[in-house]
Tab-separated table of C-alpha atoms and ligand atoms in Angstrom:
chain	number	residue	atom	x	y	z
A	189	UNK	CA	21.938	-52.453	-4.707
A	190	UNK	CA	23.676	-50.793	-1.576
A	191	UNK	CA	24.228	-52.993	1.514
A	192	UNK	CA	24.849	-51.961	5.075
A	193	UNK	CA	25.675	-53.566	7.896
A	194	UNK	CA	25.378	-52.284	11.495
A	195	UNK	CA	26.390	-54.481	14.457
A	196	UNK	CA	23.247	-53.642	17.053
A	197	UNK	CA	19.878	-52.434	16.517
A	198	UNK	CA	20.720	-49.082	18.093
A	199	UNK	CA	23.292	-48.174	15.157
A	200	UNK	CA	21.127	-48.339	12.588
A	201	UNK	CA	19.661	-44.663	11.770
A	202	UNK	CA	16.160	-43.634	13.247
A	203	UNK	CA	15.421	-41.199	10.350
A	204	UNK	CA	14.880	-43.315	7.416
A	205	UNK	CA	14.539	-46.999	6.370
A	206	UNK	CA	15.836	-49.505	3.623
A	207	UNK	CA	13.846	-51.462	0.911
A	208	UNK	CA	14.459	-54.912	2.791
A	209	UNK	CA	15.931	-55.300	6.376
A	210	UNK	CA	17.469	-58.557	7.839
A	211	UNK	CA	17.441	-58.830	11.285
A	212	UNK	CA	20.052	-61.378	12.614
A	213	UNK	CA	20.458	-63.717	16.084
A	214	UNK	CA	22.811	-66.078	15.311
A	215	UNK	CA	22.685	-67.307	18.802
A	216	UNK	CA	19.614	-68.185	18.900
A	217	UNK	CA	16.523	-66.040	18.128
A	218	UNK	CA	16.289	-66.180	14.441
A	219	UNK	CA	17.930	-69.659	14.003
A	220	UNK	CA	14.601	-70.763	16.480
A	221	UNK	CA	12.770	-68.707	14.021
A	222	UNK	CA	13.718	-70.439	10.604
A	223	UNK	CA	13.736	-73.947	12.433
A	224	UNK	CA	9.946	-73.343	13.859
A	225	UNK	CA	8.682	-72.214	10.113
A	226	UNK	CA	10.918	-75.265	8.625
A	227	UNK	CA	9.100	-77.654	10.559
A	228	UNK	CA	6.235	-76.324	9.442
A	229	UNK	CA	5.058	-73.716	12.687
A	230	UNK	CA	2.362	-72.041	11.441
A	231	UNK	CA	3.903	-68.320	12.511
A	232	UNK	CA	6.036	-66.783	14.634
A	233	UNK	CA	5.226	-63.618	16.336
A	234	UNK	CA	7.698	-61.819	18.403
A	235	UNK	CA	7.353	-59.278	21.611
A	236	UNK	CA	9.594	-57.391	23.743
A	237	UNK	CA	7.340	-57.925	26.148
A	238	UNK	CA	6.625	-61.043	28.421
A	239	UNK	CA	3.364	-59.997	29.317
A	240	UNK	CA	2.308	-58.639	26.069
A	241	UNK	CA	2.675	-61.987	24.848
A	242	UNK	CA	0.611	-64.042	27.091
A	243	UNK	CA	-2.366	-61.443	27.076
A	244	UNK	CA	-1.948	-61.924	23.123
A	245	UNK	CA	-1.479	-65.683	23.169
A	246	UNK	CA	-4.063	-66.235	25.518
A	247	UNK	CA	-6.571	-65.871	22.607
A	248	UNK	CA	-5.296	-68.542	20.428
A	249	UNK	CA	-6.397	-72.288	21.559
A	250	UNK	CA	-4.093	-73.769	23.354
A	251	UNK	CA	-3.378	-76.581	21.131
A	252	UNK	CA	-2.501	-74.124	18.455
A	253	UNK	CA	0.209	-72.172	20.066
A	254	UNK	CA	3.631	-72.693	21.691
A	255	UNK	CA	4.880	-70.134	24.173
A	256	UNK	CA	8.544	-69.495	24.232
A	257	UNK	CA	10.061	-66.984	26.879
A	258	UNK	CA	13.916	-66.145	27.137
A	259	UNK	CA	16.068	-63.765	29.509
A	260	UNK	CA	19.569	-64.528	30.401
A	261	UNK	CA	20.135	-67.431	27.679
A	262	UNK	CA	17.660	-69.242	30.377
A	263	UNK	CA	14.019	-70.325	29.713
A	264	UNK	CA	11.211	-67.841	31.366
A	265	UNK	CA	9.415	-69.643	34.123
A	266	UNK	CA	5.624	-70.572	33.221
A	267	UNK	CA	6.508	-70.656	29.487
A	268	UNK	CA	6.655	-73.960	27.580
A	269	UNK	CA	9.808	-73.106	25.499
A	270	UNK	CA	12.842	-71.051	25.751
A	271	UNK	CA	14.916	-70.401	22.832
A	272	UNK	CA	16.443	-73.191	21.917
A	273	UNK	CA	16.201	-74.466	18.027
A	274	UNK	CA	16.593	-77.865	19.628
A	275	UNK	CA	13.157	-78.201	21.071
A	276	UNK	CA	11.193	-77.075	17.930
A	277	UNK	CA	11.035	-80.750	16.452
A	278	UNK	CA	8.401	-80.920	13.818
A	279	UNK	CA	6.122	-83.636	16.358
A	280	UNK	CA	5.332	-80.211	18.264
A	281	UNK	CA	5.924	-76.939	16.082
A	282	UNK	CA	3.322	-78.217	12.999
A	283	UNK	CA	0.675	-76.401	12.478
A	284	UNK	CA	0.986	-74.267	15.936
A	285	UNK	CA	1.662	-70.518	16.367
A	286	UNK	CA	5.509	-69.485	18.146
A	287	UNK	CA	4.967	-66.415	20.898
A	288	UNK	CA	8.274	-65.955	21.545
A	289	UNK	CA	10.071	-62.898	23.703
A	290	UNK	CA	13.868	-63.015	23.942
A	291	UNK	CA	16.628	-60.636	25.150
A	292	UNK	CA	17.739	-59.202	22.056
A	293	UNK	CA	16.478	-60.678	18.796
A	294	UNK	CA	13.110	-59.571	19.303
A	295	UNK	CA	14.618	-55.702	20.063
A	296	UNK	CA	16.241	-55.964	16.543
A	297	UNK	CA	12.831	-56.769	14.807
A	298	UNK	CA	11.191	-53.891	16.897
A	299	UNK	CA	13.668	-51.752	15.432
A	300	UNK	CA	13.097	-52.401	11.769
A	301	UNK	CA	9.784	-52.310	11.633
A	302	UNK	CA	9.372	-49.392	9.226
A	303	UNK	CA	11.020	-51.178	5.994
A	304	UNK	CA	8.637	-52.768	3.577
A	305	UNK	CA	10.426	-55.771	2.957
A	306	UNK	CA	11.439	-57.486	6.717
A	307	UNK	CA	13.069	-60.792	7.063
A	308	UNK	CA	14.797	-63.101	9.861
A	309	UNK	CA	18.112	-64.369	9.255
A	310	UNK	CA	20.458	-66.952	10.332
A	311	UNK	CA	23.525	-69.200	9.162
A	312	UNK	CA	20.965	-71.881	9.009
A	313	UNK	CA	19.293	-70.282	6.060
A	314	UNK	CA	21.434	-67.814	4.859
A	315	UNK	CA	20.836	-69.516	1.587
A	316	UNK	CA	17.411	-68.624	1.209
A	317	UNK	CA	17.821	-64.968	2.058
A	318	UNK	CA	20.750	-64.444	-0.430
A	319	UNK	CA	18.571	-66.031	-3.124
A	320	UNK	CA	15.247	-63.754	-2.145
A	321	UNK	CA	17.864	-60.745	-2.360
A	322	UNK	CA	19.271	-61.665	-5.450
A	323	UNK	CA	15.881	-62.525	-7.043
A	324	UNK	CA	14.090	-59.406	-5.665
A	325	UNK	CA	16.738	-57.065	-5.830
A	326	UNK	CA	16.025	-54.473	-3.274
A	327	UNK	CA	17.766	-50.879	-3.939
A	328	UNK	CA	18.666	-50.973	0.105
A	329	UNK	CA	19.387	-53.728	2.203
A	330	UNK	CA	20.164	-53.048	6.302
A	331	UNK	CA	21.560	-56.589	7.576
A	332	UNK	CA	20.989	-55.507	11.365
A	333	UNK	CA	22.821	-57.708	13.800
A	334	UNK	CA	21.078	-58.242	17.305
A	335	UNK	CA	24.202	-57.936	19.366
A	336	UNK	CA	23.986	-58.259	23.484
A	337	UNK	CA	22.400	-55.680	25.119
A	338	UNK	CA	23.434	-52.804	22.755
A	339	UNK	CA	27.201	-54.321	22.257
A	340	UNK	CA	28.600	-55.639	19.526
A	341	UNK	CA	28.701	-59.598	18.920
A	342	UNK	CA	30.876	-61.803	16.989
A	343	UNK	CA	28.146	-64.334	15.789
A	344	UNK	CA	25.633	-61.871	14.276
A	345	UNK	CA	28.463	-59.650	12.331
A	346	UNK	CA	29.520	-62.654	11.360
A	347	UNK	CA	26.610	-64.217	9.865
A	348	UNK	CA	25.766	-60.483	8.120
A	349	UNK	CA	29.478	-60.646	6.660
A	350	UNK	CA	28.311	-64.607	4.899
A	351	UNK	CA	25.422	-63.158	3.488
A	352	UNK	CA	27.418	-59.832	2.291
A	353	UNK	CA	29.749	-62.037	0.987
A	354	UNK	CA	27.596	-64.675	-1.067
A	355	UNK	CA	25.451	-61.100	-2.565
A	356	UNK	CA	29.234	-59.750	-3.134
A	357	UNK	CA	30.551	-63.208	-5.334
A	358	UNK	CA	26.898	-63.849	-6.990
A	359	UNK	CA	26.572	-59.955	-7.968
A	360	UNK	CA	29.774	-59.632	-9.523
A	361	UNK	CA	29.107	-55.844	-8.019
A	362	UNK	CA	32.750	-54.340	-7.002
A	363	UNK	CA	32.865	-54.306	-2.747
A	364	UNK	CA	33.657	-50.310	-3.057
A	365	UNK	CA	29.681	-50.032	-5.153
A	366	UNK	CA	28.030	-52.736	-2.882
A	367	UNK	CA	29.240	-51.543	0.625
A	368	UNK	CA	26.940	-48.018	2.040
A	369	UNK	CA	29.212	-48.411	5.106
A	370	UNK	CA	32.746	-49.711	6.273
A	371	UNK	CA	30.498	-52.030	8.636
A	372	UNK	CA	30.374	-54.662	5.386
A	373	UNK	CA	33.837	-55.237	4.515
A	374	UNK	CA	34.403	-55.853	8.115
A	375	UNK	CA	31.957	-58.205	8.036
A	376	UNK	CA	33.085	-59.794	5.405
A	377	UNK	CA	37.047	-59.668	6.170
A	378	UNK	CA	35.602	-61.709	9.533
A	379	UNK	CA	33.832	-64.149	7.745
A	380	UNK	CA	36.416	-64.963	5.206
A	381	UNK	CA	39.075	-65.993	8.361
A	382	UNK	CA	36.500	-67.913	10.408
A	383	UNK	CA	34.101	-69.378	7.714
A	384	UNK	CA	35.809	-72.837	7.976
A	385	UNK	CA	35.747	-73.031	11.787
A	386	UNK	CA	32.153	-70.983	12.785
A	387	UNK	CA	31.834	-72.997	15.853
A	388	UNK	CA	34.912	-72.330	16.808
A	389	UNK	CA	34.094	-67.953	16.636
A	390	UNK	CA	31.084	-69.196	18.314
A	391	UNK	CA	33.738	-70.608	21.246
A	392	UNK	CA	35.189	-67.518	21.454
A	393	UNK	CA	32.120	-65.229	21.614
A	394	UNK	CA	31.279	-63.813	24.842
A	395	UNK	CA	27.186	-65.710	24.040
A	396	UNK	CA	28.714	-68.490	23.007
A	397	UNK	CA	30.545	-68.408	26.347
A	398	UNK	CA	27.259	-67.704	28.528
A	399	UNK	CA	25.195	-70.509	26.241
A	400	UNK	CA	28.427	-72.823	26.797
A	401	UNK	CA	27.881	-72.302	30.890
A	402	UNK	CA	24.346	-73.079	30.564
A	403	UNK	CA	25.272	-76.329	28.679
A	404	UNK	CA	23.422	-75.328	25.698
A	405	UNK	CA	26.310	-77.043	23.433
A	406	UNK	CA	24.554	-78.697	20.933
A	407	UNK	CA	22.973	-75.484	20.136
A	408	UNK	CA	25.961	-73.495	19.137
A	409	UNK	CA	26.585	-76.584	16.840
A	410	UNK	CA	23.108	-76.589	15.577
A	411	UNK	CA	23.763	-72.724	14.664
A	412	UNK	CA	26.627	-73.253	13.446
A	413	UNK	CA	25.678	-74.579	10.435
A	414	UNK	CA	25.777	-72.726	7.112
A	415	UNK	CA	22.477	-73.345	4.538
A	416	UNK	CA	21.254	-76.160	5.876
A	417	UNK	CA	17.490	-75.047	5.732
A	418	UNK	CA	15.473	-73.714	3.021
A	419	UNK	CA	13.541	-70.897	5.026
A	420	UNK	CA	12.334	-67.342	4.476
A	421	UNK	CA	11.034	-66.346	7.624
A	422	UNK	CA	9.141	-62.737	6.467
A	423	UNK	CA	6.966	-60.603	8.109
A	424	UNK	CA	3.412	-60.453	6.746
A	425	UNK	CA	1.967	-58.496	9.457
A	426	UNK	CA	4.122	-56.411	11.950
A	427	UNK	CA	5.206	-58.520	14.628
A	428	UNK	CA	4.298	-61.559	12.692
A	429	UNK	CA	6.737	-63.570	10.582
A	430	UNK	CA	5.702	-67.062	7.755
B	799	3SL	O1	19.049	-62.401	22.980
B	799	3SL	C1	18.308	-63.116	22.342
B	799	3SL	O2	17.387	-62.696	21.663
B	799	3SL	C2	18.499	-64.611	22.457
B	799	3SL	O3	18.618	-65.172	21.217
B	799	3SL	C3	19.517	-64.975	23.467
B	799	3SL	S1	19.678	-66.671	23.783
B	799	3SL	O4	20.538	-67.270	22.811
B	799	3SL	O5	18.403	-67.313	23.809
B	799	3SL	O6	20.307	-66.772	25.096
């Protein structure tokens, strides 16, 4: 198995594609996305688009199907979610279809499309991707961090760098075999110093900071966490993750 690790979609190479590729929004895209399919949401189907997504959703009955719209950190106007992991309680997610556009973790998805195996991946279920890896053992794997707006960000590299380092210790495979680029050990060397204190890294990223000014705190707790749900959010169809 070869693992690689780029920080933002736009890193990752346009010319070819891995066995399995984990897209990653820490903060909050794909921690929404586990905690929707946890509490038993039917789907989740993602678009870069705003008005993609209500043309789409509009065809589903309304009593099937949550609408969630983010830009900014802030919810869209007209839509009945933003992005917070928060709101998706099991009372309203069950059984119901996620639309859901954000900033960046929907970009990252976009921009993966092409690998057979494509999964969503968070601290919250880091877990339950490291175990599908191990069990499935994928020749390639492209942990693709979401980042800000094409920039690098703390809480995705570090949430690729706990899942490079749980497939590092349960492999037994030396770092210098597992790593394809010099993106994993830096993932991992960040991990290792902050792995007792991810809220605070979270505190110090520049989201973090922008979710912190909206008063979104009891999200970056929420995301914080490390394995706390047993989720494999994986696309079936493209656009469309169970
Ligand atoms: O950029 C994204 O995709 C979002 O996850 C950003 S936010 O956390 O909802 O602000």
């Amino acid at each position: 198995m070869k693992l690689f690790v780029y920080h933002t979609p736009e890193l990752t190479p346009t010319d070819e594609a891995p066995e399995c590729a984990i897209a990653v929004d820490v903060l909050r895209a794909t921690s929404t996305m586990a905690t929707v399919l946890a509490a038993g949401g039917e789907a989740v189907q993602v678009f870069s688009d705003l008005d993609q997504l209500l043309d789409v959703s509009e065809t589903w009955p309304p009593e099937k199907r949550l609408r969630a719209g983010e830009r900014g950190g802030s919810k869209v106007a007209g839509f009945e979610l933003g992005n917070s992991p928060l709101d998706c309680t099991e009372e309203l997610v069950k059984g119901r279809r996620l639309f859901i556009s954000t900033t960046n973790g929907t970009r990252a998805l976009t921009r993966i499309q092409k690998a057979p195996i494509v999964i969503a991946a968070a601290l919250i279920n880091r877990a339950a991707v490291v175990n599908f890896i191990l069990e499935k053992q994928p020749e390639t794997v492209w942990i693709v961090g979401s980042g800000w707006e094409g920039s690098f960000s703390l809480e995705d590299t570090v949430c690729a760098g706990a899942i490079a380092h749980s497939l590092w210790q349960q492999t037994h495979i030396p770092l210098e075999e597992l790593a394809g680029n010099d993106e994993v050990a830096g993932a991992i060397a960040l991990y290792s110093q902050w792995q007792e204190n991810l809220l605070g890294l979270f505190h110090q990223a520049s989201h973090g900071q922008r979710l912190l000014r909206l008063e979104c705190h009891e999200d970056l707790k929420y995301c914080s966490q490390t394995d706390i749900l047993d989720v494999l959010p994986m696309q079936y169809e493209p656009g469309v993750l169970k």
